PDB file of C-alpha atoms in Angstrom:
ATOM      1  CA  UNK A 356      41.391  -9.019 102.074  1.00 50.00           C
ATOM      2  CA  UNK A 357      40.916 -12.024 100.117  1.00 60.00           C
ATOM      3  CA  UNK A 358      42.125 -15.407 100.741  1.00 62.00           C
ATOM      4  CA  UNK A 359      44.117 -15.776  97.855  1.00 76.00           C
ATOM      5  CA  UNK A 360      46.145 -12.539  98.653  1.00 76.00           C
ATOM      6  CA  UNK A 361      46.601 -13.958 102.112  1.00 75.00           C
ATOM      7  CA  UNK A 362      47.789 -17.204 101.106  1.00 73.00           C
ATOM      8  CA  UNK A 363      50.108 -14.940  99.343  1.00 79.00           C
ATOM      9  CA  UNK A 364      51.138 -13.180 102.161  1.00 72.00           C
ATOM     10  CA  UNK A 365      52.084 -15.308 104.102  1.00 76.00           C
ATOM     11  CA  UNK A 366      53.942 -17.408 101.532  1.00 81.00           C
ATOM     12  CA  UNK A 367      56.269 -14.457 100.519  1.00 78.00           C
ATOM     13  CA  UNK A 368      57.423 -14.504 104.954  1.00 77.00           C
ATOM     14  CA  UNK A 369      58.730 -17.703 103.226  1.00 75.00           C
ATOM     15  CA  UNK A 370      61.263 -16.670 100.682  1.00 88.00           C
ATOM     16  CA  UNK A 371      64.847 -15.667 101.248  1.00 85.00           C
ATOM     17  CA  UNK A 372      65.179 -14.041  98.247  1.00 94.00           C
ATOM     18  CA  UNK A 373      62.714 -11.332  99.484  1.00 93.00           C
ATOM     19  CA  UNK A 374      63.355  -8.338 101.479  1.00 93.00           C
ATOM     20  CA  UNK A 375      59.778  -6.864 103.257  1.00 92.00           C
ATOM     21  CA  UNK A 376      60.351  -3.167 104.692  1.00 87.00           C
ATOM     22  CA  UNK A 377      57.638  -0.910 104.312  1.00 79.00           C
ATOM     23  CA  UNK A 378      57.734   2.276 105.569  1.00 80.00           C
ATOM     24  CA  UNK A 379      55.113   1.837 108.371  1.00 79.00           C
ATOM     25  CA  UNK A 380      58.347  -0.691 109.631  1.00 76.00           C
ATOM     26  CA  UNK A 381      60.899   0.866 108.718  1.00 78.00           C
ATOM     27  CA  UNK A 382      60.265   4.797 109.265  1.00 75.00           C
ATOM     28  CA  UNK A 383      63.437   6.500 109.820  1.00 78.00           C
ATOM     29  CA  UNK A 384      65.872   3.379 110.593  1.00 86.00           C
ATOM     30  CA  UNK A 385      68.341   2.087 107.902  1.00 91.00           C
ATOM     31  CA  UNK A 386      68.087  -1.095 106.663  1.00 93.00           C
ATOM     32  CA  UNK A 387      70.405  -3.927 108.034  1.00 93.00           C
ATOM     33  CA  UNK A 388      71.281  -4.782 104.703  1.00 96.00           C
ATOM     34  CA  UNK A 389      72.521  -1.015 103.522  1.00 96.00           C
ATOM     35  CA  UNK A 390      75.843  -1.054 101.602  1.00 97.00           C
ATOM     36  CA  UNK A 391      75.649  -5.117 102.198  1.00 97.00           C
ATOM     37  CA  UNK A 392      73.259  -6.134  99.314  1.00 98.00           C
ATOM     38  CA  UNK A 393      76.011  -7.694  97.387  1.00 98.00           C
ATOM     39  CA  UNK A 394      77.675  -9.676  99.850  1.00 96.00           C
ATOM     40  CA  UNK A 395      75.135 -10.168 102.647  1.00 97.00           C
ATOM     41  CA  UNK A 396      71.903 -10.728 100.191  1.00 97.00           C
ATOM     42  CA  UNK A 397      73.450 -11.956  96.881  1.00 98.00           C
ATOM     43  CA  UNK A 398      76.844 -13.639  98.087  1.00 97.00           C
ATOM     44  CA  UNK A 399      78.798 -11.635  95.804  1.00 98.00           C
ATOM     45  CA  UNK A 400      80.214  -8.400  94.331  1.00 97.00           C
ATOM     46  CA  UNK A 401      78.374  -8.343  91.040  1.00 98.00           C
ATOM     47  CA  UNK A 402      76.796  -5.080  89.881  1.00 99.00           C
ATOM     48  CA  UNK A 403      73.562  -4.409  91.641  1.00 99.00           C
ATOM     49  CA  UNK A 404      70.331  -3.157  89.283  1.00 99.00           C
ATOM     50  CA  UNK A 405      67.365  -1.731  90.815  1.00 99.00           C
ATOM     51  CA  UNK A 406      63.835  -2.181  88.790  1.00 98.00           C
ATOM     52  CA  UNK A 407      61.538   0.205  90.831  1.00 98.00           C
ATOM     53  CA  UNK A 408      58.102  -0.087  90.618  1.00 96.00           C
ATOM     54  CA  UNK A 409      58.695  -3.377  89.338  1.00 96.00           C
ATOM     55  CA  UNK A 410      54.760  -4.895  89.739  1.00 93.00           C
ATOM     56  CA  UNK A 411      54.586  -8.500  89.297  1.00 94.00           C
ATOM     57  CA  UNK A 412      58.873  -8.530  88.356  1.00 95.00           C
ATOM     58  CA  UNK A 413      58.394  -9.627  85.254  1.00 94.00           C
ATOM     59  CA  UNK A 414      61.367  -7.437  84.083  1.00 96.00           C
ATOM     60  CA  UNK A 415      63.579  -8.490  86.498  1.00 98.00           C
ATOM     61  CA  UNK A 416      63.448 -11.899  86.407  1.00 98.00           C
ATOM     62  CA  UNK A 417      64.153 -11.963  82.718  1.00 97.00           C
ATOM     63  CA  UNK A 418      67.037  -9.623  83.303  1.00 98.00           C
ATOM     64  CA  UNK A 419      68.220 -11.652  85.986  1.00 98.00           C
ATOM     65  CA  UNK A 420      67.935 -14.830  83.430  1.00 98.00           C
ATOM     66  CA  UNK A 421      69.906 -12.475  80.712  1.00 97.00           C
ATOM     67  CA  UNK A 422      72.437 -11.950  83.017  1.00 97.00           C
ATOM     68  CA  UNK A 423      74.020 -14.115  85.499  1.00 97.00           C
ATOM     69  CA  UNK A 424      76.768 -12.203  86.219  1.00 98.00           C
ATOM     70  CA  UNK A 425      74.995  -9.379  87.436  1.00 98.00           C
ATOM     71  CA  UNK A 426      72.389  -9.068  90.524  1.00 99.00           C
ATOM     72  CA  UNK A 427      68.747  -7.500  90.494  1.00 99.00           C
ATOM     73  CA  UNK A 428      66.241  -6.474  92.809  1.00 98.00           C
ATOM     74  CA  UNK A 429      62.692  -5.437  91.791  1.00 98.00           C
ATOM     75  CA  UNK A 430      60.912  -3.066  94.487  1.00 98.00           C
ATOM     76  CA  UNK A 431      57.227  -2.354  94.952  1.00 96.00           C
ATOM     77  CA  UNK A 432      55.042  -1.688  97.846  1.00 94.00           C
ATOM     78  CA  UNK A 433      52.483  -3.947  96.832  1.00 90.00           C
ATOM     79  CA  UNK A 434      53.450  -7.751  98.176  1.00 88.00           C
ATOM     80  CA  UNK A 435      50.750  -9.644  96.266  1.00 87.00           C
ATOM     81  CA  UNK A 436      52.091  -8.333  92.755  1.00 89.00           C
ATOM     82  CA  UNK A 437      55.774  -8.830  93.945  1.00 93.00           C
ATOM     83  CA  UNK A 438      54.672 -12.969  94.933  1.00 92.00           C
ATOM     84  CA  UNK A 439      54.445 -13.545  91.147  1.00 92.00           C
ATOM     85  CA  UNK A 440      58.242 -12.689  90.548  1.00 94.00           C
ATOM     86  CA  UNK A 441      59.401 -14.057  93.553  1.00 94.00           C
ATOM     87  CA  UNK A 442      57.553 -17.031  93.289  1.00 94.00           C
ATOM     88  CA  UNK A 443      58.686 -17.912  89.484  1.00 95.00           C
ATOM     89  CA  UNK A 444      62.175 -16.833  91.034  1.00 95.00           C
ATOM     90  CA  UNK A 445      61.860 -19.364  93.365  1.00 94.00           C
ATOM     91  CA  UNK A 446      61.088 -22.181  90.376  1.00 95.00           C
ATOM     92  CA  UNK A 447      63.319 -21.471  88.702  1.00 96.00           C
ATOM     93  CA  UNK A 448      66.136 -21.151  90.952  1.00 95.00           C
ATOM     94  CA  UNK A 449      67.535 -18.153  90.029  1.00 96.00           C
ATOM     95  CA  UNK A 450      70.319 -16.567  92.970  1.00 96.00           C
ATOM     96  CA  UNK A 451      71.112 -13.759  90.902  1.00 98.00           C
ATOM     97  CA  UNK A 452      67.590 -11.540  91.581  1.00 98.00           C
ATOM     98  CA  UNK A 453      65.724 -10.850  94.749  1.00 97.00           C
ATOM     99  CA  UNK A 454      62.175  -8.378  95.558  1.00 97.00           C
ATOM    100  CA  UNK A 455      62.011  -5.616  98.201  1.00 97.00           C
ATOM    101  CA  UNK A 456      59.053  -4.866  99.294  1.00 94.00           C
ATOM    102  CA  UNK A 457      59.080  -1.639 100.313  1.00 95.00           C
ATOM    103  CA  UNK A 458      58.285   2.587  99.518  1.00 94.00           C
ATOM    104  CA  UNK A 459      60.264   3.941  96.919  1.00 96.00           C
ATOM    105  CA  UNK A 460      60.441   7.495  98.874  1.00 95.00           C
ATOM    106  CA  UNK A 461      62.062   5.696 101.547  1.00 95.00           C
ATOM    107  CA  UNK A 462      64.315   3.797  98.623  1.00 96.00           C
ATOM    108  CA  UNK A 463      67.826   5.969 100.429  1.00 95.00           C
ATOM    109  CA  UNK A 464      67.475   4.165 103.609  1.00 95.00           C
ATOM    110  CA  UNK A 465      68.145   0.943 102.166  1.00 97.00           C
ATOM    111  CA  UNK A 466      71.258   1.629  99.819  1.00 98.00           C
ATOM    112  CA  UNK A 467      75.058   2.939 100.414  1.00 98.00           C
ATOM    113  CA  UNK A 468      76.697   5.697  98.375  1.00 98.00           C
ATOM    114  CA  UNK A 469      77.481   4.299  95.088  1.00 98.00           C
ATOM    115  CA  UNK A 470      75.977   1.057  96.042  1.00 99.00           C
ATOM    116  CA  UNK A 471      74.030   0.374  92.910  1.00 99.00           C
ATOM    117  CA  UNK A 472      75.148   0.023  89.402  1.00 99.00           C
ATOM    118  CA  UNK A 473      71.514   0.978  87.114  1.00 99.00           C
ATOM    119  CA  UNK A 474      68.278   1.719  87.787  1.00 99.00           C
ATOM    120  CA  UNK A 475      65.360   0.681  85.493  1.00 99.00           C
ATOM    121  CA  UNK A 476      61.798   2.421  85.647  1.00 98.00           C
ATOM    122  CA  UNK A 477      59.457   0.170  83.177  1.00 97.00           C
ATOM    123  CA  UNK A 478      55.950   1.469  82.412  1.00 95.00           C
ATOM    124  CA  UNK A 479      55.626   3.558  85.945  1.00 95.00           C
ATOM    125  CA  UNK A 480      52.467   5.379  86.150  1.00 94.00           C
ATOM    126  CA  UNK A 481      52.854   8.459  84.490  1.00 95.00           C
ATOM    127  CA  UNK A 482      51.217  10.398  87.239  1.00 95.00           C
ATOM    128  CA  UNK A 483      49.837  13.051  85.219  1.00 94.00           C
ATOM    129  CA  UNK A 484      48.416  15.081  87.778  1.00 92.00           C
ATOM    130  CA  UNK A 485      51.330  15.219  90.399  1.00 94.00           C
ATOM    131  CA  UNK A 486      54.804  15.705  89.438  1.00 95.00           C
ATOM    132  CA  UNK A 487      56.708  15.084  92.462  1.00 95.00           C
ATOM    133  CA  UNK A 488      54.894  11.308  92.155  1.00 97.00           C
ATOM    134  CA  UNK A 489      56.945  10.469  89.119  1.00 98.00           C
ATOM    135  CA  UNK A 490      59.561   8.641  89.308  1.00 98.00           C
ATOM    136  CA  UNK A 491      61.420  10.527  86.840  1.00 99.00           C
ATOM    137  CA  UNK A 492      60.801  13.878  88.590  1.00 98.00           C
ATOM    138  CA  UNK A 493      63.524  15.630  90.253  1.00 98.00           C
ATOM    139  CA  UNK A 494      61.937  14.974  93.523  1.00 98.00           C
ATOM    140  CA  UNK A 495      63.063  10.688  92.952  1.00 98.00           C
ATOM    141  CA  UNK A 496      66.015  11.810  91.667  1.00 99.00           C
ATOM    142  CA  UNK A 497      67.352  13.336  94.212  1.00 98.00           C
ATOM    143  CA  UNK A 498      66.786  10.271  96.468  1.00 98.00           C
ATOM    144  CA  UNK A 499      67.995   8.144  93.406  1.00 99.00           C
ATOM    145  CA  UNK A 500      71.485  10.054  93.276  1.00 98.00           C
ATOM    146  CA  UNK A 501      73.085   9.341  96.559  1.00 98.00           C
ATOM    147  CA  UNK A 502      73.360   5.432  96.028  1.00 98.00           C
ATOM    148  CA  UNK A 503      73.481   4.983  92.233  1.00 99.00           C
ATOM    149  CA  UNK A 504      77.685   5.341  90.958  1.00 98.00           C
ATOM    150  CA  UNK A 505      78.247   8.262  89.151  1.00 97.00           C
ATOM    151  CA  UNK A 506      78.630   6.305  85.902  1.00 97.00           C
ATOM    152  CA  UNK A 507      75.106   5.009  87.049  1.00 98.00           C
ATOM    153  CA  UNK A 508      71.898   4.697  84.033  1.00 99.00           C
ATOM    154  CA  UNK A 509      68.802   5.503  84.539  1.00 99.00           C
ATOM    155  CA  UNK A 510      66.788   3.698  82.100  1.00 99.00           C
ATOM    156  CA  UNK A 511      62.941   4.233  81.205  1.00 99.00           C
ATOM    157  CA  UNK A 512      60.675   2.441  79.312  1.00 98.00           C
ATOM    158  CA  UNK A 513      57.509   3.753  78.903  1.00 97.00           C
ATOM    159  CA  UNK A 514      54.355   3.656  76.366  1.00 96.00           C
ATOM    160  CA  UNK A 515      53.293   6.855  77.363  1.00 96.00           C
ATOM    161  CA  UNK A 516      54.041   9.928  75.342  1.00 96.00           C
ATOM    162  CA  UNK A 517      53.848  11.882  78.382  1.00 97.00           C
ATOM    163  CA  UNK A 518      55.956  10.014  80.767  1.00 97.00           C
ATOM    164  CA  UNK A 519      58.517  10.142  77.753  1.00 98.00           C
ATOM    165  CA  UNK A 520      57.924  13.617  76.278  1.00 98.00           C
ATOM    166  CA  UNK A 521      58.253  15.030  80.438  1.00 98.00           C
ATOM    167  CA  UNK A 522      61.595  12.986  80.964  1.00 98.00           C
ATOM    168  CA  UNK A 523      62.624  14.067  77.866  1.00 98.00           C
ATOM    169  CA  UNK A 524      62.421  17.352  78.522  1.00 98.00           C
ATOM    170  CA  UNK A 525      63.764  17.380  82.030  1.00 98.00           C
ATOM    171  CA  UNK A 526      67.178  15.054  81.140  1.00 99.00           C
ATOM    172  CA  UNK A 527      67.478  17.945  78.388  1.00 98.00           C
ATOM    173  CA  UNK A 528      66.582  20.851  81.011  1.00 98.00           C
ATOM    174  CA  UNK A 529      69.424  20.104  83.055  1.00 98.00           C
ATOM    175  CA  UNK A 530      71.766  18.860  80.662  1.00 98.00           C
ATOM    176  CA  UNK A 531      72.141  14.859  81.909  1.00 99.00           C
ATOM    177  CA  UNK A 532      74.224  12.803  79.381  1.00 99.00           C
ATOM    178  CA  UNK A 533      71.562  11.271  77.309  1.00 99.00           C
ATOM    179  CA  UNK A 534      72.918   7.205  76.774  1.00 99.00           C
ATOM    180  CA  UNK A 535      69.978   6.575  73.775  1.00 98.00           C
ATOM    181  CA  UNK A 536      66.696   7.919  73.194  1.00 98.00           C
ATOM    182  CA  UNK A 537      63.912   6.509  70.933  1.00 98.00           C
ATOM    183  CA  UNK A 538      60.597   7.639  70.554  1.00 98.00           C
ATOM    184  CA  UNK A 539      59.829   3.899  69.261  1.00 98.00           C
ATOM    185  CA  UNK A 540      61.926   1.291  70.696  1.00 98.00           C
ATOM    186  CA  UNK A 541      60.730  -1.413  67.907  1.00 97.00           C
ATOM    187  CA  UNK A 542      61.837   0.934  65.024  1.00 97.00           C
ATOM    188  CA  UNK A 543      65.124   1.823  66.398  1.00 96.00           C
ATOM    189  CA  UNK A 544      68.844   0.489  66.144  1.00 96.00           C
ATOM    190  CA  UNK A 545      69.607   0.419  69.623  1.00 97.00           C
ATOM    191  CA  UNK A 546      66.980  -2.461  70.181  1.00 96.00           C
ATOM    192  CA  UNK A 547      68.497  -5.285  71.885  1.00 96.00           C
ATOM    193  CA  UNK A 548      67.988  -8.327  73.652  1.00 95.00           C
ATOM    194  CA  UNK A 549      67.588  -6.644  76.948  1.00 96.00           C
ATOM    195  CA  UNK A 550      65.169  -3.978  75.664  1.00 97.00           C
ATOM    196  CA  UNK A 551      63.009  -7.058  73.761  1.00 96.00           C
ATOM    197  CA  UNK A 552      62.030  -8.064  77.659  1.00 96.00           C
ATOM    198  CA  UNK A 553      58.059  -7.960  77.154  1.00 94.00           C
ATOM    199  CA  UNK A 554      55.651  -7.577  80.737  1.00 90.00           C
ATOM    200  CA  UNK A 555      52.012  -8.150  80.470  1.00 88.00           C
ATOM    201  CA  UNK A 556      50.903  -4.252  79.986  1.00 86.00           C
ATOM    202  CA  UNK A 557      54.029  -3.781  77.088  1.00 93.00           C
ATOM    203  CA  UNK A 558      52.227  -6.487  74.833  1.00 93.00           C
ATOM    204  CA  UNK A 559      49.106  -5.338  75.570  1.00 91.00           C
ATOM    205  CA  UNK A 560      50.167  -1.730  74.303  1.00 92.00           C
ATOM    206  CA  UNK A 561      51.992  -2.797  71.145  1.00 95.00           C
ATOM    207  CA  UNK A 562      49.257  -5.099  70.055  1.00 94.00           C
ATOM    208  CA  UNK A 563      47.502  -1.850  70.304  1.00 92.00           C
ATOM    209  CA  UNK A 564      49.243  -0.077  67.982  1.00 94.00           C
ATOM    210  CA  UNK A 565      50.897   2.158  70.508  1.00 95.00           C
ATOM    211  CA  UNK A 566      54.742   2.465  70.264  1.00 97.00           C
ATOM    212  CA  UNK A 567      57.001   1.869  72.804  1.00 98.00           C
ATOM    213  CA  UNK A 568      59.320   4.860  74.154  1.00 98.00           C
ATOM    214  CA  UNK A 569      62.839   4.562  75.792  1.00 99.00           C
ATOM    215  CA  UNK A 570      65.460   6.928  77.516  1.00 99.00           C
ATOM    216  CA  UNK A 571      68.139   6.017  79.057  1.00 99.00           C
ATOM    217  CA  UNK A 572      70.425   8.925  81.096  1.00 99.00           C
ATOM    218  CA  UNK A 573      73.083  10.085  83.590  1.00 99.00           C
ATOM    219  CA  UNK A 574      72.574  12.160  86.560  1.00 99.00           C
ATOM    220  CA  UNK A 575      75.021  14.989  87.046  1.00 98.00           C
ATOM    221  CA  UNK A 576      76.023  17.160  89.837  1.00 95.00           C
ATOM    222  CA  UNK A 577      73.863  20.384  89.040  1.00 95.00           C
ATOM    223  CA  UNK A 578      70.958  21.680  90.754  1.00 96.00           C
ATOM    224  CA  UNK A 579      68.374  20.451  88.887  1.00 98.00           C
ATOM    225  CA  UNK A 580      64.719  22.089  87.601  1.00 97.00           C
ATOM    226  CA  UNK A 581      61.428  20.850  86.821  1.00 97.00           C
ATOM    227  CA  UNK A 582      60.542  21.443  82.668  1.00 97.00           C
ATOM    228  CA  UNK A 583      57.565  23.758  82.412  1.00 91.00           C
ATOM    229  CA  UNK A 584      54.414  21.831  82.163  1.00 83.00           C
ATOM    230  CA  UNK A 585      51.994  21.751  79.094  1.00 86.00           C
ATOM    231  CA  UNK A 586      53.157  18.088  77.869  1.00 92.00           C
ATOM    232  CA  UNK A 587      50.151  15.905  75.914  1.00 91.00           C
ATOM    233  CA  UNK A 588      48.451  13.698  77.989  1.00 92.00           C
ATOM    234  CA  UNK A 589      47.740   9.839  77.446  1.00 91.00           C
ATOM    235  CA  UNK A 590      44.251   9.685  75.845  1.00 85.00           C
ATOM    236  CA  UNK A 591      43.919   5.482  76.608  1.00 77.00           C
ATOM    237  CA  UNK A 592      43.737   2.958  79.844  1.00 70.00           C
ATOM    238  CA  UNK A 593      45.015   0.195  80.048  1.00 65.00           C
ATOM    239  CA  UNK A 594      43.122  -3.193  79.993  1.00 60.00           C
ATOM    240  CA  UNK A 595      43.162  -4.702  83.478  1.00 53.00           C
ATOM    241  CA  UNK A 596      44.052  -1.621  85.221  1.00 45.00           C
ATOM    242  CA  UNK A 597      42.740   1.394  87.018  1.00 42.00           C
ATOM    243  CA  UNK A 598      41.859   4.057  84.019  1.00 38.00           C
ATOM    244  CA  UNK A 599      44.901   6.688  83.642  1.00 40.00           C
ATOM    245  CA  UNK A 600      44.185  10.238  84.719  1.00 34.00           C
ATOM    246  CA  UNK A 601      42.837  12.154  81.392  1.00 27.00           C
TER     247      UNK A 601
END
């Protein structure tokens, strides 16, 4: 391990705003801070967004700057990408976002019934190969459902058509009420400030010509199925980044 991620290491021990749990800690135990998050972490009963697979927390920290009056917490596994967010965080004083640092198929033992308010997924790996790694399958779903209210959104953004075109299919498959759907986010009417929120990969794709896709959706109380497979796979890589499955 390099120095640099070291130095990183050991500066995130330093920051309250950051939550490290991974599963190798945690295993089956519950968190200390399940169904306190508001209270305990933030110091208040704001609504409580989850960005999973967050990366660096780009996204959340500009929707924690967007909105004060509501609390955020990015989660990833991988500390050294999570420093970046919790280190401009940190700069810029911000009380209303925090990182967890942690597995997202352990993401139940952290979080109460109903405890949070949205969940955003933005660019996740589309994981063409496995479908019980995406975190849009039913299989995160079901561990999704438990904590997020039943008025809860699920929100993805995504530039890949097959991330999109497989959500798609599966909100549709079991009937989930669909909030807004675009296959191009920059074309569409429901474009807003929140959805302008730009990470590193999302301007790297558009000044690529490739559009930008977003769903937004509500669980319901069904049993739910996987679509049938067949979807078009992503044909690029990213610049930067491992090369996507093709």
């Amino acid at each position: 391990m390099g120095k640099n991620k070291l130095a990183k290491f050991e500066e995130m021990k330093g920051f309250e705003h950051v939550v490290q749990a991974p599963y190798n800690q945690v295993k089956n135990s519950d968190s200390p801070f399940k169904g306190k998050w508001g209270k305990e972490f933030f110091g208040n009963d704001n609504p409580i967004i989850l960005e999973l697979g967050c990366g660096k927390g780009e996204y959340s920290v500009e929707l924690a700057e967007k909105n004060p009056d509501k609390n955020f917490l990015g989660v990833d596994i991988k500390g050294a990408r999570l420093w970046k967010g919790a280190k401009i965080a940190a700069e810029k004083e911000l009380k209303n976002v925090g990182f967890l640092r942690t597995n997202i198929e352990i993401i139940g033992q952290f979080f109460a019934p109903e405890e949070v308010d949205e969940i955003w997924l933005t660019f996740p790996d589309p994981q063409m190969k496995k479908t019980r790694k995406r975190l849009t399958s039913t299989f995160f779903l079901k561990r999704y459902q438990p904590f997020l209210k039943k008025t809860g959104v699920i929100h993805l953004k995504t530039d890949s058509k097959f991330q999109y075109s497989y959500t798609r299919a599966l909100v549709h498959l079991n009937a989930f009420n669909v909030v807004a759907e675009t296959d191009n986010l920059y074309e569409s009417e429901i474009l807003n400030d929140t959805l302008r929120i730009k990470t590193f990969y999302e301007k790297q794709w558009l000044s690529r010509g490739i559009t930008i896709k977003y769903l937004a959706f509500q669980l319901n109380e069904k049993e739910w199925t996987e679509p049938e497979t067949g979807f078009e796979k992503d044909e690029y890589r990213s610049f930067g980044r491992s090369a996507r499955d093709l």
